[in-house]
PDB file of C-alpha atoms and ligand atoms in Angstrom:
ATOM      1  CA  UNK A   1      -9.324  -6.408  -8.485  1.00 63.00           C
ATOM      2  CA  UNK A   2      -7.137  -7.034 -11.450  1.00 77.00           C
ATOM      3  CA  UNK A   3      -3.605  -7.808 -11.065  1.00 89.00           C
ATOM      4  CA  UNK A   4      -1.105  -4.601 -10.613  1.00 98.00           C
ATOM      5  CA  UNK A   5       2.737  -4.211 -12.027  1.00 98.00           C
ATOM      6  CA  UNK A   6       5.359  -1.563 -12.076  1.00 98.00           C
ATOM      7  CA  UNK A   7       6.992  -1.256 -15.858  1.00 99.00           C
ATOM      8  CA  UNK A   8      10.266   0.853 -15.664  1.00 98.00           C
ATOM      9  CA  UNK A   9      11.171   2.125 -18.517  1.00 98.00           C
ATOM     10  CA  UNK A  10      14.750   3.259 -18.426  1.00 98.00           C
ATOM     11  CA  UNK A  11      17.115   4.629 -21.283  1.00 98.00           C
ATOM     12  CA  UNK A  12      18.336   7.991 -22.205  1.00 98.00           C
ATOM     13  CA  UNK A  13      16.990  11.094 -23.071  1.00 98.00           C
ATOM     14  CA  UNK A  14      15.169  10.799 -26.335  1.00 98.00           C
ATOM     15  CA  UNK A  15      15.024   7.235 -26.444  1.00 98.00           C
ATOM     16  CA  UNK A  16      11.335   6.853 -26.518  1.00 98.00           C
ATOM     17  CA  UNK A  17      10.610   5.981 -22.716  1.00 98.00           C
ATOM     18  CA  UNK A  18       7.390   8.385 -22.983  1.00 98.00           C
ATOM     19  CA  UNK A  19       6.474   7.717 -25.842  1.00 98.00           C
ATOM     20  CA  UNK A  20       6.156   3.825 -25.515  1.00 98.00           C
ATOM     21  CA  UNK A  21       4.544   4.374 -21.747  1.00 98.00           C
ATOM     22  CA  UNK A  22       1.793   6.833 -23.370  1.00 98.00           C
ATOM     23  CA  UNK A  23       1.478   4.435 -26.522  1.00 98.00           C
ATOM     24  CA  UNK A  24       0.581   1.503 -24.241  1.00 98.00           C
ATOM     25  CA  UNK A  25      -1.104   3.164 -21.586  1.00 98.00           C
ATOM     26  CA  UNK A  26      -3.591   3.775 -24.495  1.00 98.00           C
ATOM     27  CA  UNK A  27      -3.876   0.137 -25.001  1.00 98.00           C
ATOM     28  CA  UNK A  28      -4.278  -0.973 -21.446  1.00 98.00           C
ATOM     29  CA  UNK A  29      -6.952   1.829 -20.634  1.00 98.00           C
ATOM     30  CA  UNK A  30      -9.209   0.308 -23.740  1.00 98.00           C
ATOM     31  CA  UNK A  31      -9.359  -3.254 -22.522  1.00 96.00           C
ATOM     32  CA  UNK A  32     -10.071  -2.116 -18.854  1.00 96.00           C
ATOM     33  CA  UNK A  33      -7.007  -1.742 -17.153  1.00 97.00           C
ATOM     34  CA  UNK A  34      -6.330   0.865 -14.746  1.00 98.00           C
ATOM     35  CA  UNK A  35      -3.233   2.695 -15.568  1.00 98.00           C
ATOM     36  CA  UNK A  36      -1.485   5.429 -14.157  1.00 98.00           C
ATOM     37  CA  UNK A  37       2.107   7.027 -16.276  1.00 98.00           C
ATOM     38  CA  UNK A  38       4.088   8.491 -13.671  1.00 98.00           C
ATOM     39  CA  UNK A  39       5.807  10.674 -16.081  1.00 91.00           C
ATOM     40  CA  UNK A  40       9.339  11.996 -15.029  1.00 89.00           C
ATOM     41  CA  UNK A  41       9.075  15.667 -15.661  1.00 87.00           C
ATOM     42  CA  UNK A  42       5.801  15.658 -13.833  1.00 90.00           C
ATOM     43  CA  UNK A  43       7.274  14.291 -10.935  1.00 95.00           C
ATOM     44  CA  UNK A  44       9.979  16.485 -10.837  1.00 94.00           C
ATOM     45  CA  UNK A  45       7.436  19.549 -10.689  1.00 95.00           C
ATOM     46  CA  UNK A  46       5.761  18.072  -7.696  1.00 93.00           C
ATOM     47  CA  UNK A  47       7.365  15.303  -5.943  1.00 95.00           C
ATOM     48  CA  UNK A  48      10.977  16.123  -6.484  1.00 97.00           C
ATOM     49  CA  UNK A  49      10.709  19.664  -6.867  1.00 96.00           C
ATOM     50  CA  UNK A  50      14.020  21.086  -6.076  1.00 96.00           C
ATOM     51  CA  UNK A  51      16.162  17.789  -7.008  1.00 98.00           C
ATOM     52  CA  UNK A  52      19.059  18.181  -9.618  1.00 97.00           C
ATOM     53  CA  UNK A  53      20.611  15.990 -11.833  1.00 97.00           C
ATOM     54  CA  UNK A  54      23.665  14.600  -9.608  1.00 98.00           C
ATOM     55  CA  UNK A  55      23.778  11.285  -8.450  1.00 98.00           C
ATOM     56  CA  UNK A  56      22.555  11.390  -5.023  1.00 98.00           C
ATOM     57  CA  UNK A  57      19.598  13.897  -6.614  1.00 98.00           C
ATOM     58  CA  UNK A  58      18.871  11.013  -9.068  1.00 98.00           C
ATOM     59  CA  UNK A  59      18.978   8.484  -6.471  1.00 98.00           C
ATOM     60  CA  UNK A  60      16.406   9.983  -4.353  1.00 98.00           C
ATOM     61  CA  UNK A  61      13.873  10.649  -7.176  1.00 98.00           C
ATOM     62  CA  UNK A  62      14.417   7.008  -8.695  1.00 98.00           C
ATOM     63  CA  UNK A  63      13.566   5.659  -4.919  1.00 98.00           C
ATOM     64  CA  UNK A  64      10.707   8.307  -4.440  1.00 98.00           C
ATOM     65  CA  UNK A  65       9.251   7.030  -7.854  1.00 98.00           C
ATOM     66  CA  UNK A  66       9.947   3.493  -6.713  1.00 98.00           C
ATOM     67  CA  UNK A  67       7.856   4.057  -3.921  1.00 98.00           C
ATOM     68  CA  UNK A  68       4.331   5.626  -5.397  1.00 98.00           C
ATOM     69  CA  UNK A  69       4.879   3.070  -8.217  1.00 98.00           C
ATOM     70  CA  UNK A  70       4.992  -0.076  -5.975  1.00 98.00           C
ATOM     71  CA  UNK A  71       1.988   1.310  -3.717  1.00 98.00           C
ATOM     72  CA  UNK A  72      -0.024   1.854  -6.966  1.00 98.00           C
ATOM     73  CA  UNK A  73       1.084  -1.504  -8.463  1.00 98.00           C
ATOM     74  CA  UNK A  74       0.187  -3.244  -4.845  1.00 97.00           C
ATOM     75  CA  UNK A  75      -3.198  -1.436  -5.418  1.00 97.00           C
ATOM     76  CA  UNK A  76      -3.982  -2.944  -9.095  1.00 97.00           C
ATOM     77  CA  UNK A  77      -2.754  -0.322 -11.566  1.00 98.00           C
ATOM     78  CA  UNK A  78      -0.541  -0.389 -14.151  1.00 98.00           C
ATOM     79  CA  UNK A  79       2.104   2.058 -13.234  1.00 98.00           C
ATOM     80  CA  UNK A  80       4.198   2.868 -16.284  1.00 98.00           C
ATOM     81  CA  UNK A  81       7.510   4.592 -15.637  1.00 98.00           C
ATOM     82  CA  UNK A  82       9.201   6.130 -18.083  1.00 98.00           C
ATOM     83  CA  UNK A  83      12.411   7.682 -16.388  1.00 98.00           C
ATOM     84  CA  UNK A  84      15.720   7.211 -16.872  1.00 98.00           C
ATOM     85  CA  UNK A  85      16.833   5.727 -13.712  1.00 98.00           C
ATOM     86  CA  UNK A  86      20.977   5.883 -14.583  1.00 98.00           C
ATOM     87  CA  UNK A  87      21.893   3.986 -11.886  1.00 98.00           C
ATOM     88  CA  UNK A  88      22.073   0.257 -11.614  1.00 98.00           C
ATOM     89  CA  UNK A  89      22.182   0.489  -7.807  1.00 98.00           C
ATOM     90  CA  UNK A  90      18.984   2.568  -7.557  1.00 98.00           C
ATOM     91  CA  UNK A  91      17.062   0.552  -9.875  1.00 98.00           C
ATOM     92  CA  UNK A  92      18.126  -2.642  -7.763  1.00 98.00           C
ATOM     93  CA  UNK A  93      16.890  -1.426  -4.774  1.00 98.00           C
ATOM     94  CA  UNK A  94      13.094  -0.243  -6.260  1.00 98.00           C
ATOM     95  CA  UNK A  95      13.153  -4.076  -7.878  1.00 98.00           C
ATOM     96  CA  UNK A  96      13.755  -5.376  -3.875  1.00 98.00           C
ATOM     97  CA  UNK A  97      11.376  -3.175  -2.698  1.00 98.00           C
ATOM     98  CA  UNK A  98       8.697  -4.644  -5.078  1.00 98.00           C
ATOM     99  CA  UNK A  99      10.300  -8.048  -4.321  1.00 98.00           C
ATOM    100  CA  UNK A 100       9.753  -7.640  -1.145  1.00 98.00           C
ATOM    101  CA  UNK A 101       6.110  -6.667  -0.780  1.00 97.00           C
ATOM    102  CA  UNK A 102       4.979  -9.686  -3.443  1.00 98.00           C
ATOM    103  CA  UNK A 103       4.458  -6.612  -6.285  1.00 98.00           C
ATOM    104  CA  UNK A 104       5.491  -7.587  -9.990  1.00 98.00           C
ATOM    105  CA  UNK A 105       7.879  -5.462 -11.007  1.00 98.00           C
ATOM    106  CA  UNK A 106       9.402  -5.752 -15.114  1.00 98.00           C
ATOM    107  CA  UNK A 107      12.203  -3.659 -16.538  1.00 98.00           C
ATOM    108  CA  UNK A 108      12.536  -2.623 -19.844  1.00 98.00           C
ATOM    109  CA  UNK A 109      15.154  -1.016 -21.315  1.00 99.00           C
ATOM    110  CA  UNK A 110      14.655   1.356 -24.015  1.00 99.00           C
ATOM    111  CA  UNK A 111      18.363   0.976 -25.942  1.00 98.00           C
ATOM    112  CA  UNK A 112      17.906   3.417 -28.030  1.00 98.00           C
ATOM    113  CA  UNK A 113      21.465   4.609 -29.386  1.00 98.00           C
ATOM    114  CA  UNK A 114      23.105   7.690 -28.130  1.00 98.00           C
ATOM    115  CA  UNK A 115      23.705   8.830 -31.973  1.00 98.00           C
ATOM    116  CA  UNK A 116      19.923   8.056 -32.635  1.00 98.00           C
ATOM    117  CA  UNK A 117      18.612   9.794 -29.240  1.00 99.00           C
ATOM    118  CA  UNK A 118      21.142  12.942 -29.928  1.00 98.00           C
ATOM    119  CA  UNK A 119      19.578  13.324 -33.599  1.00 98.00           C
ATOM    120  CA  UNK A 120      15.888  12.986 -32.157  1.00 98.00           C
ATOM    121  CA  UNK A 121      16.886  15.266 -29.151  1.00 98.00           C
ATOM    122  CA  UNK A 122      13.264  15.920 -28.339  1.00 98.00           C
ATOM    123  CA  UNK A 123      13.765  18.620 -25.593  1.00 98.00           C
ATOM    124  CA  UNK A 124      16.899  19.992 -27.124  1.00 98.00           C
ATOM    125  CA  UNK A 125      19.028  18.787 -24.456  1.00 98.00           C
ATOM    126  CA  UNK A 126      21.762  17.395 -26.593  1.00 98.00           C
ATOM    127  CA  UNK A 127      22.245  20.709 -28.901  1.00 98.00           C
ATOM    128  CA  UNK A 128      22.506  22.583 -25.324  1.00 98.00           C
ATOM    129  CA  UNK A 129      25.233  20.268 -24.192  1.00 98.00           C
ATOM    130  CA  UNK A 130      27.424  20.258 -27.778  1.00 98.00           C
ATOM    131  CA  UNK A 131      26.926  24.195 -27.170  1.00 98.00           C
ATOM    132  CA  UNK A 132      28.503  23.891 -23.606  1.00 98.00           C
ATOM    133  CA  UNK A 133      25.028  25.046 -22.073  1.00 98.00           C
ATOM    134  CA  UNK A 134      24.593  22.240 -20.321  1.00 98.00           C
ATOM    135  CA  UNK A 135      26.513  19.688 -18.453  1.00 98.00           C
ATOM    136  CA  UNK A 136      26.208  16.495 -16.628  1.00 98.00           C
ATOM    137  CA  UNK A 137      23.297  14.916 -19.670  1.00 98.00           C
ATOM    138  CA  UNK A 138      22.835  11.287 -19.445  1.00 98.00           C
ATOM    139  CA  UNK A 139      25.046   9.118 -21.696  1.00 98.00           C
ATOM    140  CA  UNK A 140      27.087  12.186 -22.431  1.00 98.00           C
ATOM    141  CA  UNK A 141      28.771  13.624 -20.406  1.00 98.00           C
ATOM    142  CA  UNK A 142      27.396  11.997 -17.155  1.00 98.00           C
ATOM    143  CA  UNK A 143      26.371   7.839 -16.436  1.00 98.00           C
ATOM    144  CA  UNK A 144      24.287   5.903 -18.001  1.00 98.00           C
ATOM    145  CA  UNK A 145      24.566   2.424 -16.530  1.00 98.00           C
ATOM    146  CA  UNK A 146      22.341   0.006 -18.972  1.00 98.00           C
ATOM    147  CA  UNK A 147      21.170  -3.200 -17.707  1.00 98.00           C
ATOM    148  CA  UNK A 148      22.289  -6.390 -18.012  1.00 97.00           C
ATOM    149  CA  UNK A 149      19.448  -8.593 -17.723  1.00 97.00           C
ATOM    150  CA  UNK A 150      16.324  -6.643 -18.448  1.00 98.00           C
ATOM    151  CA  UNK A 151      13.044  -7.852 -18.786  1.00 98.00           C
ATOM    152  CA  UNK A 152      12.852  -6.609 -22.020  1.00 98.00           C
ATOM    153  CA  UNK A 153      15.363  -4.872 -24.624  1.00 98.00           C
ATOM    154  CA  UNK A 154      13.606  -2.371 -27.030  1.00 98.00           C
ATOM    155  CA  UNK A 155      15.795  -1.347 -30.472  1.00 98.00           C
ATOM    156  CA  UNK A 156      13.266   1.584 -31.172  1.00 98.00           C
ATOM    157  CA  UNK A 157      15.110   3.114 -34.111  1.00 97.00           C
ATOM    158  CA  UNK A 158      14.439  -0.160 -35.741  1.00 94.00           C
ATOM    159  CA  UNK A 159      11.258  -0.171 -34.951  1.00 98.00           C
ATOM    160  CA  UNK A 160       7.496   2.107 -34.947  1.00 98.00           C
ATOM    161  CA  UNK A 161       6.381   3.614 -31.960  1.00 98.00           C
ATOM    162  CA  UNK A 162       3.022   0.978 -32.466  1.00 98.00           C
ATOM    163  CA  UNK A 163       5.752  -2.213 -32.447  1.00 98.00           C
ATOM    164  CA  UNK A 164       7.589  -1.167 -29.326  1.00 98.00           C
ATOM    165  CA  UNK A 165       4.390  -0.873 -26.989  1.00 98.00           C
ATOM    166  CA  UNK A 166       3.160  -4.358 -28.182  1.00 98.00           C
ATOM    167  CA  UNK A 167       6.402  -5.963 -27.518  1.00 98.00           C
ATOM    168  CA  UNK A 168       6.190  -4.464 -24.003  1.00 98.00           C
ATOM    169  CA  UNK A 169       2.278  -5.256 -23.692  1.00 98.00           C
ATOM    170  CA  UNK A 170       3.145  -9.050 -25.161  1.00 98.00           C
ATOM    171  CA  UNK A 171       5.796  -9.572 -22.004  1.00 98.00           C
ATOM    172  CA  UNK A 172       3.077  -8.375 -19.841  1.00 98.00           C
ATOM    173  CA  UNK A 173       0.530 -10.689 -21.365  1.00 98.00           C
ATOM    174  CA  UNK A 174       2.914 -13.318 -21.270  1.00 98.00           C
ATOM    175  CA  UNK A 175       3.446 -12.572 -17.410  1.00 97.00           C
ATOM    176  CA  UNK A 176      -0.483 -12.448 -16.586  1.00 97.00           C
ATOM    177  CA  UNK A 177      -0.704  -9.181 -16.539  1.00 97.00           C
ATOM    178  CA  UNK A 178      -2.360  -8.074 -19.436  1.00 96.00           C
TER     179      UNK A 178
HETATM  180  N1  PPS B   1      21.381  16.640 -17.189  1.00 63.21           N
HETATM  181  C1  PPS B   1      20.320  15.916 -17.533  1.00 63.21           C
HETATM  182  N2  PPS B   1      20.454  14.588 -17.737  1.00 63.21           N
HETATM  183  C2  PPS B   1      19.374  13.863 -18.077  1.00 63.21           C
HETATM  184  N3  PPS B   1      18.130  14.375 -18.251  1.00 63.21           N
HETATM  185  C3  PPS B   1      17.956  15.692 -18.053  1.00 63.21           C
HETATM  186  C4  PPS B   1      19.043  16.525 -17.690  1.00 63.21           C
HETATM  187  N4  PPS B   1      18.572  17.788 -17.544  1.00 63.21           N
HETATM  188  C5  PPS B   1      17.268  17.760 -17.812  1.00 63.21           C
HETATM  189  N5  PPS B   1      16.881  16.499 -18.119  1.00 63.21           N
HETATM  190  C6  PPS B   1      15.488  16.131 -18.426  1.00 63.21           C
HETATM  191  O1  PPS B   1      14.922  15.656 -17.207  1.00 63.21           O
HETATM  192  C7  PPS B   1      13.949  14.686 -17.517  1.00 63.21           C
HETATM  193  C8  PPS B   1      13.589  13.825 -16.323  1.00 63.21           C
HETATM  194  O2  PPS B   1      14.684  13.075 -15.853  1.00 63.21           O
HETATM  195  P1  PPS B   1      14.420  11.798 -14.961  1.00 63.21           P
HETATM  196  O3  PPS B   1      13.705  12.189 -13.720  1.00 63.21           O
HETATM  197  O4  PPS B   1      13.822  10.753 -15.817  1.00 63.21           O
HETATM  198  O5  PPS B   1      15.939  11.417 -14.636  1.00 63.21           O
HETATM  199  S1  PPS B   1      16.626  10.574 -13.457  1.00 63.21           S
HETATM  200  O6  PPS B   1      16.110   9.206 -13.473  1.00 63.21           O
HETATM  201  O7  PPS B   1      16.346  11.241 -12.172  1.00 63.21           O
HETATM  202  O8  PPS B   1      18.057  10.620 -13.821  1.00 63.21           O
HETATM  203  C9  PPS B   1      14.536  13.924 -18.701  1.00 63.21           C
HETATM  204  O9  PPS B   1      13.432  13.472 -19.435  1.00 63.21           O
HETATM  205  P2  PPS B   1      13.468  12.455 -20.687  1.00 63.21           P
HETATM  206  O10 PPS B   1      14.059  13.240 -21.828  1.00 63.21           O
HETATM  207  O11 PPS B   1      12.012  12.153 -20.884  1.00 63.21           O
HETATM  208  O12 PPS B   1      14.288  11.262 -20.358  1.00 63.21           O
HETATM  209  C10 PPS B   1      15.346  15.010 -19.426  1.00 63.21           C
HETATM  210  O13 PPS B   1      14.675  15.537 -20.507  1.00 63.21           O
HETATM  211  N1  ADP B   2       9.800   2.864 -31.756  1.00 63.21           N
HETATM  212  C1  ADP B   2       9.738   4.044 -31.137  1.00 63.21           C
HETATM  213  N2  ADP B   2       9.409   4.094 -29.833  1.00 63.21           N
HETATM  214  C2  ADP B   2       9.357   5.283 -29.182  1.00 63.21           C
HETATM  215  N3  ADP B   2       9.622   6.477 -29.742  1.00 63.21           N
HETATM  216  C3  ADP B   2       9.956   6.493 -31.040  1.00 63.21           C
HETATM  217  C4  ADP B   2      10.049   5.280 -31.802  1.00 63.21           C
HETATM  218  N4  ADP B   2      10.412   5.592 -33.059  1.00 63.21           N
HETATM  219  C5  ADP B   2      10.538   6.928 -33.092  1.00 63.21           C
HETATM  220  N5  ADP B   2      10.259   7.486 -31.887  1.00 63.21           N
HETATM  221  C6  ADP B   2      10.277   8.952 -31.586  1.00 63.21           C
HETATM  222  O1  ADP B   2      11.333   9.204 -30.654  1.00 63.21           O
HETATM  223  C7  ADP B   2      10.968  10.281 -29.784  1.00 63.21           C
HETATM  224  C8  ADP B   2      11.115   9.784 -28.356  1.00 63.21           C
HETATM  225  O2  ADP B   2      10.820  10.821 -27.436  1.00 63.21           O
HETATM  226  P1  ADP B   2      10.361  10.576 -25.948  1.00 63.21           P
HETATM  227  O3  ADP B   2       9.350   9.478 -25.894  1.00 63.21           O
HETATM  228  O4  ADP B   2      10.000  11.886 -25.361  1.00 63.21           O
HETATM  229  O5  ADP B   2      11.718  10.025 -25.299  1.00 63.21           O
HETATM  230  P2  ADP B   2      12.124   9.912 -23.756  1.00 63.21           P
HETATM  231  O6  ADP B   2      10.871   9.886 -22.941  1.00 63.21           O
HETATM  232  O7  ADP B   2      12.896   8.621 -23.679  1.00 63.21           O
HETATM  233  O8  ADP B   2      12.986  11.106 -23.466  1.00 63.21           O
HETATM  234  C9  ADP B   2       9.540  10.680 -30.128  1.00 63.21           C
HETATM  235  O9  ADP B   2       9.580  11.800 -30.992  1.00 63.21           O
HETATM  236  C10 ADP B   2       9.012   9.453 -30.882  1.00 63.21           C
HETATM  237  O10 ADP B   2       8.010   9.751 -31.827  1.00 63.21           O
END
């Protein structure tokens, strides 16, 4: 069985989280790899249906993604995350739980700029909240704590969408994952 990881990919709306995750998922699934994207709208139609957007809402999806991620990781795949994941404290505790059960775990953060994500505003979110439509959006008008020692830093406005995933698939070839 080949070896398994979780890559979080955390950053604000817009910043290319998906984008990246699909772009390498691509690359892993050609040479072999099992991969699995555990995309964060999808899980929010399933396994946080009926979770918001406050901070105890968006703790308990980070952990439940935490939790399918590490078991698939344990298992051999890939698991890309691309979710936001705001909170410093709930990203912690999904690294200790990987920790813990011997599962690699890498964070990358996708530092995208708010100016950069708010022109790219891919869902439309950011129009909605300048039109008072929407509160409470990431890096707005609610939290966005970045990290301070990720795994990785991706600059994607200075970069293509092609550059990004190899810098993430390098770490993870550096780390003997890939
Ligand atoms: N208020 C608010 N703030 C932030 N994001 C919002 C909000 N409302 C809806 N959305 C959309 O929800 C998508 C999934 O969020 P996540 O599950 O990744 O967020 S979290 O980690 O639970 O905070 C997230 O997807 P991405 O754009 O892919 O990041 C947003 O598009
Ligand atoms: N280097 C890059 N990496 C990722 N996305 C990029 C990059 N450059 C431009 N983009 C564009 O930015 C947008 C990011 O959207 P998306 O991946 O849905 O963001 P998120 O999942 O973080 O909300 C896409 O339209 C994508 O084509």
């Amino acid at each position: 069985m080949t070896t398994g990881a979780t890559v979080w990919l955390t950053g604000l709306p817009s910043a290319g989280k998906t984008t990246i995750a699909h772009e390498l998922a691509g690359r892993l699934r050609t040479e072999g790899h099992r991969v699995e994207v555990l995309d964060g709208d999808e899980i929010r139609e399933f396994l946080s249906a009926g979770l918001g957007f406050t901070r105890e809402d968006r703790h308990t999806n980070v952990q439940r993604i935490g939790f399918v991620a590490e078991l698939l990781a344990r298992n051999g795949v890939l698991a890309l995350v691309p979710v936001i994941a705001p909170y410093q404290d709930s990203r912690e505790a999904v690294r200790k739980r990987h920790q813990t059960n011997g599962t690699a775990y890498l964070e990358i953060h996708v530092a995208t700029p708010v100016e950069v994500c708010s022109e790219r505003d891919v869902k439309g979110l950011y129009a909605k909240q300048a039109a008072g439509e929407l509160t409470g959006l990431t890096g707005v008008d609610d939290p966005y704590e970045a990290p301070e020692s990720p795994d990785l830093r991706i600059e994607s406005q200075n970069q293509t969408v092609q550059e990004s995933a190899a810098s993430v698939y390098a770490l993870l070839s550096e780390r003997g994952l890939a």
